[in-house]
Tab-separated table of C-alpha atoms in Angstrom:
chain	number	residue	atom	x	y	z
A	665	MET	CA	23.443	3.361	29.767
A	666	GLN	CA	25.095	4.345	26.592
A	667	LEU	CA	23.886	5.909	23.505
A	668	PRO	CA	21.560	4.404	21.437
A	669	GLU	CA	21.361	4.856	17.370
A	670	LEU	CA	19.641	8.017	16.143
A	671	SER	CA	16.928	8.760	13.964
A	672	VAL	CA	14.443	11.334	12.809
A	673	TYR	CA	10.519	10.795	11.853
A	674	VAL	CA	9.701	13.850	9.831
A	675	HIS	CA	5.947	14.017	9.664
A	676	ILE	CA	3.457	15.431	6.573
A	677	PRO	CA	0.128	16.278	7.819
A	678	TRP	CA	-2.425	16.097	4.840
A	679	CYS	CA	-4.490	13.805	2.926
A	680	VAL	CA	-6.072	14.402	0.133
A	681	ARG	CA	-9.019	12.598	2.119
A	682	LYS	CA	-9.029	10.980	6.238
A	683	CYS	CA	-9.576	7.197	6.127
A	684	PRO	CA	-13.182	6.925	8.791
A	685	TYR	CA	-10.379	4.742	10.134
A	686	CYS	CA	-7.432	6.694	10.109
A	687	ASP	CA	-6.723	8.128	13.812
A	688	PHE	CA	-3.202	9.127	12.347
A	689	ASN	CA	-2.860	13.049	12.713
A	690	SER	CA	-3.741	14.035	9.192
A	691	HIS	CA	-5.593	16.347	8.193
A	692	ALA	CA	-7.666	17.162	4.625
A	693	PRO	CA	-6.969	20.586	2.809
A	694	LYS	CA	-9.357	22.980	3.237
A	695	ALA	CA	-7.543	25.155	0.551
A	696	ALA	CA	-3.663	24.760	-1.273
A	697	LEU	CA	-1.370	23.691	0.704
A	698	PRO	CA	0.869	25.522	3.105
A	699	GLU	CA	3.697	23.408	1.461
A	700	GLN	CA	6.960	26.128	1.824
A	701	ALA	CA	5.600	27.251	4.672
A	702	TYR	CA	5.449	24.070	6.213
A	703	VAL	CA	8.890	22.624	5.708
A	704	GLU	CA	10.658	26.088	6.756
A	705	ALA	CA	8.294	25.329	10.106
A	706	LEU	CA	10.226	21.933	9.935
A	707	ILE	CA	13.210	23.486	9.017
A	708	LYS	CA	12.514	25.808	12.406
A	709	ASP	CA	12.449	22.435	14.499
A	710	LEU	CA	15.327	20.179	13.684
A	711	ASN	CA	17.595	22.767	14.362
A	712	ALA	CA	16.700	23.636	17.649
A	713	ASP	CA	16.649	19.919	18.210
A	714	ALA	CA	20.095	19.462	16.463
A	715	HIS	CA	22.138	19.890	19.988
A	716	TRP	CA	19.822	16.538	21.169
A	717	ALA	CA	21.970	14.366	18.795
A	718	GLN	CA	24.583	14.818	21.122
A	719	GLY	CA	28.023	14.080	18.627
A	720	ARG	CA	25.632	11.130	15.946
A	721	LYS	CA	25.483	11.403	12.702
A	722	VAL	CA	21.353	9.980	11.429
A	723	SER	CA	21.190	6.511	11.059
A	724	THR	CA	17.492	6.125	8.982
A	725	ILE	CA	14.832	9.293	8.651
A	726	PHE	CA	11.144	8.028	8.276
A	727	ILE	CA	9.265	10.903	6.656
A	728	GLY	CA	5.270	10.019	7.418
A	729	GLY	CA	1.823	11.577	7.341
A	730	GLY	CA	-0.864	12.088	6.271
A	731	THR	CA	0.267	12.224	3.243
A	732	PRO	CA	4.278	13.315	2.083
A	733	SER	CA	3.781	12.194	-1.471
A	734	LEU	CA	1.209	15.639	-1.628
A	735	PHE	CA	4.898	17.624	-1.590
A	736	LYS	CA	6.704	17.705	-4.082
A	737	ALA	CA	10.329	15.855	-4.723
A	738	SER	CA	12.313	19.198	-3.512
A	739	SER	CA	10.644	19.654	-1.035
A	740	ILE	CA	11.444	15.869	-0.231
A	741	ALA	CA	14.826	16.952	-0.630
A	742	GLN	CA	15.195	20.516	1.053
A	743	ILE	CA	14.120	18.262	3.942
A	744	ILE	CA	15.984	15.853	3.624
A	745	ASN	CA	19.557	18.550	2.453
A	746	ALA	CA	18.653	19.946	6.006
A	747	ILE	CA	18.530	17.336	8.352
A	748	ASP	CA	21.730	16.397	6.298
A	749	ALA	CA	23.375	20.577	7.086
A	750	ALA	CA	22.267	19.536	10.486
A	751	ILE	CA	22.635	16.350	12.107
A	752	GLY	CA	24.807	14.752	9.442
A	753	LEU	CA	24.177	11.313	7.889
A	754	GLU	CA	25.489	7.926	7.976
A	755	SER	CA	26.619	7.195	4.175
A	756	ASN	CA	24.266	4.309	4.358
A	757	CYS	CA	21.734	6.189	6.031
A	758	GLU	CA	17.818	4.736	5.190
A	759	ILE	CA	15.644	7.383	3.960
A	760	THR	CA	12.166	6.156	4.020
A	761	MET	CA	8.910	8.650	2.416
A	762	GLU	CA	5.286	6.855	2.469
A	763	ALA	CA	3.736	7.733	-1.084
A	764	ASN	CA	-0.058	6.522	-1.514
A	765	PRO	CA	-1.135	5.684	-5.311
A	766	GLY	CA	-3.678	8.127	-5.823
A	767	THR	CA	-1.664	8.749	-9.545
A	768	VAL	CA	-3.086	12.658	-8.302
A	769	GLU	CA	-0.746	12.852	-5.267
A	770	HIS	CA	2.522	12.626	-6.252
A	771	GLU	CA	5.501	12.564	-8.937
A	772	ALA	CA	8.128	9.853	-10.042
A	773	PHE	CA	7.895	7.975	-7.881
A	774	SER	CA	11.171	9.174	-9.799
A	775	ALA	CA	11.269	12.571	-9.257
A	776	TYR	CA	11.449	11.061	-4.969
A	777	ARG	CA	14.622	8.887	-5.592
A	778	GLN	CA	16.366	11.651	-7.223
A	779	ALA	CA	15.260	13.588	-3.919
A	780	GLY	CA	17.409	11.035	-2.201
A	781	VAL	CA	14.643	9.040	-0.560
A	782	ASN	CA	15.833	5.431	-0.670
A	783	ARG	CA	13.348	3.629	-0.355
A	784	LEU	CA	8.820	3.351	-0.543
A	785	SER	CA	6.737	2.817	1.910
A	786	LEU	CA	3.243	2.303	-0.096
A	787	GLY	CA	-0.389	1.966	0.976
A	788	ILE	CA	-1.785	0.152	-0.650
A	789	GLN	CA	-3.941	-1.788	2.058
A	790	THR	CA	-5.749	-4.169	0.158
A	791	PHE	CA	-6.370	-5.144	-3.685
A	792	ALA	CA	-10.328	-5.286	-3.713
A	793	ASP	CA	-12.285	-2.464	-4.779
A	794	GLU	CA	-15.294	-4.025	-2.853
A	795	GLN	CA	-13.176	-2.655	0.549
A	796	LEU	CA	-11.041	0.003	-1.412
A	797	THR	CA	-13.938	1.956	-1.336
A	798	ILE	CA	-15.296	0.942	1.776
A	799	LEU	CA	-12.171	2.568	3.533
A	800	GLY	CA	-12.627	5.298	1.616
A	801	ARG	CA	-9.525	5.122	-0.022
A	802	ILE	CA	-9.372	7.227	-3.514
A	803	HIS	CA	-8.011	4.766	-5.655
A	804	ASN	CA	-8.997	1.492	-6.447
A	805	SER	CA	-7.071	-1.810	-7.792
A	806	ALA	CA	-5.552	-0.517	-11.465
A	807	ASN	CA	-3.935	2.498	-9.829
A	808	ALA	CA	-2.426	0.052	-6.413
A	809	LYS	CA	-0.625	-2.193	-9.098
A	810	SER	CA	-0.102	0.291	-11.624
A	811	ALA	CA	2.010	2.585	-8.213
A	812	ALA	CA	3.516	-0.356	-7.286
A	813	LYS	CA	4.680	-1.531	-10.397
A	814	GLN	CA	6.100	2.579	-11.006
A	815	ALA	CA	8.174	2.121	-7.273
A	816	MET	CA	9.644	-1.103	-8.329
A	817	ALA	CA	11.056	0.479	-11.678
A	818	ALA	CA	12.298	4.186	-10.129
A	819	GLY	CA	14.764	2.083	-7.955
A	820	PHE	CA	14.189	2.459	-4.650
A	821	ASP	CA	16.149	0.345	-2.492
A	822	SER	CA	13.102	-1.324	-0.910
A	823	VAL	CA	10.095	-0.774	-1.629
A	824	ASN	CA	6.952	-1.704	1.256
A	825	LEU	CA	3.266	-2.619	0.279
A	826	ASP	CA	1.324	-1.665	3.040
A	827	LEU	CA	-1.353	-4.244	3.361
A	828	MET	CA	-4.396	-4.335	5.785
A	829	HIS	CA	-6.372	-8.113	6.830
A	830	GLY	CA	-9.397	-8.395	9.377
A	831	LEU	CA	-11.738	-6.095	6.418
A	832	PRO	CA	-15.218	-5.172	6.624
A	833	GLN	CA	-16.775	-8.036	4.382
A	834	GLN	CA	-13.330	-10.015	3.896
A	835	THR	CA	-12.702	-13.629	3.617
A	836	PRO	CA	-9.978	-15.820	4.380
A	837	GLU	CA	-9.948	-16.013	0.570
A	838	GLN	CA	-9.296	-12.554	-0.416
A	839	ALA	CA	-7.520	-11.508	1.997
A	840	MET	CA	-5.022	-14.755	0.969
A	841	ALA	CA	-5.895	-13.217	-2.174
A	842	ASP	CA	-4.216	-9.422	-1.969
A	843	ILE	CA	-1.008	-11.149	-0.506
A	844	GLU	CA	-0.922	-13.504	-3.647
A	845	ILE	CA	-1.094	-10.174	-5.658
A	846	ALA	CA	1.339	-7.905	-3.964
A	847	ALA	CA	3.673	-10.272	-3.273
A	848	SER	CA	4.128	-11.078	-7.449
A	849	LEU	CA	4.613	-7.493	-7.623
A	850	ASN	CA	8.114	-8.193	-5.876
A	851	PRO	CA	8.877	-5.871	-3.337
A	852	THR	CA	11.141	-6.473	-0.151
A	853	HIS	CA	8.317	-5.900	2.740
A	854	LEU	CA	5.352	-5.838	2.926
A	855	SER	CA	3.522	-4.434	6.468
A	856	TRP	CA	0.757	-6.171	7.170
A	857	TYR	CA	-1.777	-6.184	9.955
A	858	GLN	CA	-5.487	-6.037	11.250
A	859	LEU	CA	-8.119	-3.177	11.224
A	860	THR	CA	-8.693	-1.654	14.728
A	861	ILE	CA	-11.383	0.374	15.791
A	862	GLU	CA	-9.662	3.049	16.653
A	863	PRO	CA	-11.784	5.772	19.431
A	864	ASN	CA	-11.506	9.971	17.516
A	865	THR	CA	-12.680	7.925	14.054
A	866	LEU	CA	-15.659	7.523	11.734
A	867	PHE	CA	-15.746	3.809	12.084
A	868	HIS	CA	-15.990	4.389	15.495
A	869	SER	CA	-19.254	5.630	15.770
A	870	ARG	CA	-20.891	3.477	12.369
A	871	PRO	CA	-18.172	0.458	13.603
A	872	PRO	CA	-19.016	-1.657	10.287
A	873	GLN	CA	-19.369	-5.384	10.139
A	874	LEU	CA	-15.879	-7.528	10.716
A	875	PRO	CA	-14.841	-11.126	10.737
A	876	GLN	CA	-15.453	-12.976	13.410
A	877	ASP	CA	-12.812	-14.244	15.226
A	878	GLU	CA	-12.337	-17.412	13.961
A	879	ALA	CA	-12.242	-16.009	10.788
A	880	LEU	CA	-9.575	-13.920	11.509
A	881	TRP	CA	-7.602	-16.025	13.257
A	882	THR	CA	-7.904	-18.149	9.520
A	883	ILE	CA	-7.089	-14.971	7.847
A	884	PHE	CA	-3.873	-14.613	10.538
A	885	ASP	CA	-2.631	-18.494	10.426
A	886	GLN	CA	-3.100	-18.953	6.872
A	887	GLY	CA	-1.501	-15.105	5.615
A	888	THR	CA	1.889	-16.080	7.838
A	889	GLN	CA	2.552	-19.327	6.744
A	890	ARG	CA	2.089	-18.410	3.056
A	891	MET	CA	4.507	-15.472	3.329
A	892	ASN	CA	7.038	-18.111	5.012
A	893	GLN	CA	6.606	-20.236	1.737
A	894	LEU	CA	7.069	-16.396	-0.671
A	895	GLY	CA	10.294	-16.016	1.363
A	896	PHE	CA	9.137	-13.443	3.585
A	897	ARG	CA	10.376	-13.543	7.084
A	898	GLN	CA	8.387	-11.702	10.053
A	899	TYR	CA	10.833	-9.990	12.575
A	900	GLU	CA	8.074	-8.616	13.542
A	901	VAL	CA	4.497	-8.869	14.955
A	902	SER	CA	3.210	-6.782	11.706
A	903	ALA	CA	6.173	-6.876	9.496
A	904	TRP	CA	7.489	-8.708	7.176
A	905	ALA	CA	10.484	-9.237	5.130
A	906	GLN	CA	12.748	-10.604	2.806
A	907	ASP	CA	16.603	-11.612	3.889
A	908	GLY	CA	17.846	-8.263	4.382
A	909	TYR	CA	15.485	-5.749	4.011
A	910	GLN	CA	13.623	-5.158	7.920
A	911	CYS	CA	13.101	-1.931	8.198
A	912	ARG	CA	16.255	-0.573	9.809
A	913	HIS	CA	14.308	2.934	10.806
A	914	ASN	CA	11.240	0.925	12.941
A	915	LEU	CA	14.073	-1.789	14.390
A	916	ASN	CA	15.375	1.587	16.078
A	917	TYR	CA	11.768	2.524	17.616
A	918	TRP	CA	11.615	-1.458	18.647
A	919	ARG	CA	15.268	-1.951	20.160
A	920	PHE	CA	14.069	1.258	22.221
A	921	GLY	CA	17.369	3.645	20.241
A	922	ASP	CA	16.678	7.361	19.879
A	923	TYR	CA	14.499	9.931	17.475
A	924	LEU	CA	13.885	13.636	17.192
A	925	GLY	CA	9.965	14.105	15.977
A	926	ILE	CA	10.181	16.872	14.223
A	927	GLY	CA	6.662	18.218	12.465
A	928	CYS	CA	3.252	18.639	13.291
A	929	GLY	CA	2.161	15.812	16.361
A	930	ALA	CA	5.582	14.314	15.992
A	931	HIS	CA	6.766	12.286	19.015
A	932	GLY	CA	10.280	11.526	19.673
A	933	LYS	CA	12.794	10.177	22.324
A	934	ILE	CA	16.114	11.409	23.144
A	935	THR	CA	19.081	9.612	25.633
A	936	PHE	CA	21.157	12.217	27.829
A	937	PRO	CA	23.183	9.657	29.001
A	938	GLU	CA	25.121	11.730	31.393
A	939	GLN	CA	22.378	12.805	32.968
A	940	ASN	CA	21.076	9.298	33.555
A	941	ARG	CA	18.369	11.064	31.988
A	942	ILE	CA	15.889	9.510	28.843
A	943	VAL	CA	13.259	11.572	27.961
A	944	ARG	CA	10.649	11.969	25.540
A	945	ALA	CA	9.179	15.406	23.599
A	946	GLU	CA	5.593	15.801	21.438
A	947	LYS	CA	5.595	19.002	18.821
A	948	ILE	CA	2.062	21.110	18.380
A	949	LYS	CA	-0.785	19.191	17.491
A	950	HIS	CA	-2.173	21.335	14.570
A	951	PRO	CA	-1.153	22.045	11.930
A	952	LYS	CA	-2.250	26.117	12.385
A	953	GLY	CA	-0.331	26.036	15.774
A	954	TYR	CA	1.988	24.142	14.939
A	955	MET	CA	3.460	26.462	12.257
A	956	GLU	CA	2.337	30.011	14.118
A	957	ALA	CA	4.377	28.834	16.840
A	958	ILE	CA	7.420	31.613	17.427
A	959	ASP	CA	9.832	29.109	19.353
A	960	VAL	CA	9.609	25.497	18.411
A	961	ARG	CA	6.781	24.433	21.215
A	962	ARG	CA	7.461	20.686	23.039
A	963	GLN	CA	6.676	18.699	26.189
A	964	LEU	CA	9.225	17.038	27.897
A	965	VAL	CA	8.589	14.092	30.143
A	966	ASP	CA	10.918	12.055	31.524
A	967	ILE	CA	11.136	8.385	31.672
A	968	GLU	CA	11.866	8.067	35.385
A	969	PRO	CA	14.055	4.559	35.567
A	970	GLN	CA	11.101	2.430	37.545
A	971	GLU	CA	8.947	3.027	34.331
A	972	ARG	CA	11.647	2.012	32.349
A	973	PRO	CA	11.444	-1.304	31.853
A	974	LEU	CA	7.385	-1.069	31.465
A	975	GLU	CA	9.279	0.930	28.313
A	976	TYR	CA	11.665	-0.854	26.639
A	977	LEU	CA	9.690	-4.393	26.920
A	978	MET	CA	6.777	-2.251	24.979
A	979	ASN	CA	9.561	-1.540	22.336
A	980	ARG	CA	11.393	-4.842	22.058
A	981	ALA	CA	8.574	-7.416	22.839
A	982	ARG	CA	7.144	-6.933	18.744
A	983	LEU	CA	10.850	-7.778	17.538
A	984	HIS	CA	10.648	-11.856	16.729
A	985	GLN	CA	14.174	-12.247	18.394
A	986	ALA	CA	15.965	-12.361	21.574
A	987	ILE	CA	16.738	-9.761	23.859
A	988	PRO	CA	20.053	-9.219	24.308
A	989	LYS	CA	20.569	-8.922	28.480
A	990	SER	CA	23.399	-5.983	27.925
A	991	GLU	CA	21.245	-4.552	25.483
A	992	PHE	CA	18.868	-3.074	28.525
A	993	GLN	CA	21.800	-2.729	30.246
A	994	ARG	CA	23.177	-0.719	27.744
A	995	PHE	CA	19.840	1.471	26.967
A	996	THR	CA	18.525	1.517	30.953
A	997	GLY	CA	20.838	2.054	32.183
A	998	LEU	CA	20.114	-0.589	35.192
A	999	ARG	CA	20.198	-4.127	35.844
A	1000	PRO	CA	19.542	-7.313	33.497
A	1001	LEU	CA	18.642	-8.378	37.388
A	1002	ASP	CA	16.184	-5.781	38.384
A	1003	LEU	CA	13.948	-7.182	35.296
A	1004	THR	CA	14.377	-11.100	35.278
A	1005	HIS	CA	13.073	-10.297	38.913
A	1006	LYS	CA	9.750	-8.659	37.930
A	1007	LEU	CA	9.321	-11.201	35.004
A	1008	GLN	CA	10.102	-14.007	37.150
A	1009	PRO	CA	6.056	-15.178	37.393
A	1010	ALA	CA	5.794	-14.940	33.056
A	1011	ILE	CA	9.426	-17.207	33.764
A	1012	GLU	CA	6.962	-19.762	35.517
A	1013	ARG	CA	4.249	-19.748	32.607
A	1014	ASN	CA	7.153	-20.037	30.185
A	1015	LEU	CA	6.105	-17.694	28.879
A	1016	VAL	CA	9.047	-16.369	29.119
A	1017	ILE	CA	12.790	-18.299	28.762
A	1018	ASP	CA	15.643	-16.761	31.043
A	1019	THR	CA	19.350	-17.500	29.781
A	1020	ASP	CA	22.214	-16.195	31.261
A	1021	ASN	CA	22.246	-13.766	27.672
A	1022	ASP	CA	18.576	-12.856	27.604
A	1023	TRP	CA	15.188	-13.134	27.572
A	1024	GLN	CA	13.148	-14.761	24.987
A	1025	LEU	CA	9.717	-14.688	24.904
A	1026	THR	CA	8.065	-17.976	24.045
A	1027	GLU	CA	5.035	-18.320	21.044
A	1028	LYS	CA	2.991	-18.413	23.463
A	1029	GLY	CA	4.619	-16.237	25.076
A	1030	GLN	CA	3.941	-13.686	22.373
A	1031	LEU	CA	0.058	-14.317	22.402
A	1032	PHE	CA	-0.274	-12.867	26.030
A	1033	VAL	CA	2.463	-10.022	26.100
A	1034	ASN	CA	0.012	-8.120	27.579
A	1035	ASP	CA	0.203	-10.735	30.405
A	1036	VAL	CA	4.318	-10.343	30.092
A	1037	LEU	CA	3.781	-5.978	30.225
A	1038	GLU	CA	1.149	-6.149	33.022
A	1039	LEU	CA	4.351	-8.000	35.307
A	1040	LEU	CA	6.368	-4.467	34.971
A	1041	VAL	CA	3.920	-1.577	35.713
A	1042	PRO	CA	5.336	0.191	38.228
A	1043	GLU	CA	3.562	-0.074	41.649
A	1044	ASP	CA	1.333	3.083	42.738
């Protein structure tokens, strides 16, 4: 088992308004944001975990939320500089920040670019005003287009537009219109994922009327074909990119890389090769408790050897690439033959192709990935 690439995820939990579909650890503030106090808590958290880098520099940072663009650019710079001071950044470190289009939420995008952010992910969701209202978003279509143009002009290395499909009352034609408008704004990356109703959300208690399965399939099929025609290549379940613009941070997640989770409710995963240990960490969830903690309190859970095949493939199967057997052995410490034996029923069903060097989910296998993963669930 070897040390994989190291990333850092930073969680900023506040939003102007909680969306009815959102099950993330996010909160609408009831008073002024405790911005500086939270930044200081983040830095304390970071310094407590810095030794887990084990000599590695950070290759990617993702500042997510919530809405990180509620924080001033100077605060974002303070966070990035603290990571550099505590651990060190690779010279080509990808630094992503999430932002929303509402003009009340952010400084000029160029200020975040000057703070060190080089990749922006903009939460558009849809360009249809009717659906934006149903989704509880604070921006309209004009705001979204304006924000995307500002982001493109701010000099980021890459700009992602976040879109959803399968929205309440959405037709295939409306979903395709979202893709056309998004592509006309010249982003380098598109996240395009289906709305799902999650527990503990307003939509779960008061479900909206979503499109029928046939319409959902038409939207996905037509959308996939159209994005390919527009030069966006699907490299992950819900991510399309122009050549060379895949999100390296997410690629590290799906390749079973390591990452420090900094911030309230943030999750991390760290490898300790000398101990043959892989550990998942979770921080205190509520912002108030997180900031008031005397010590950085984290819950640690070991990924036992018998759990690693499932943990690895749950992540790696999201990517539309062959799975190298050498990578599996390098990052789990297990023999490829062990996984091949467990996958044998899926190989016989033509869900997985097994070669000397890798495993590859077939097109059919991508539709039945849960069946494949069930083969790897450890027996009691």
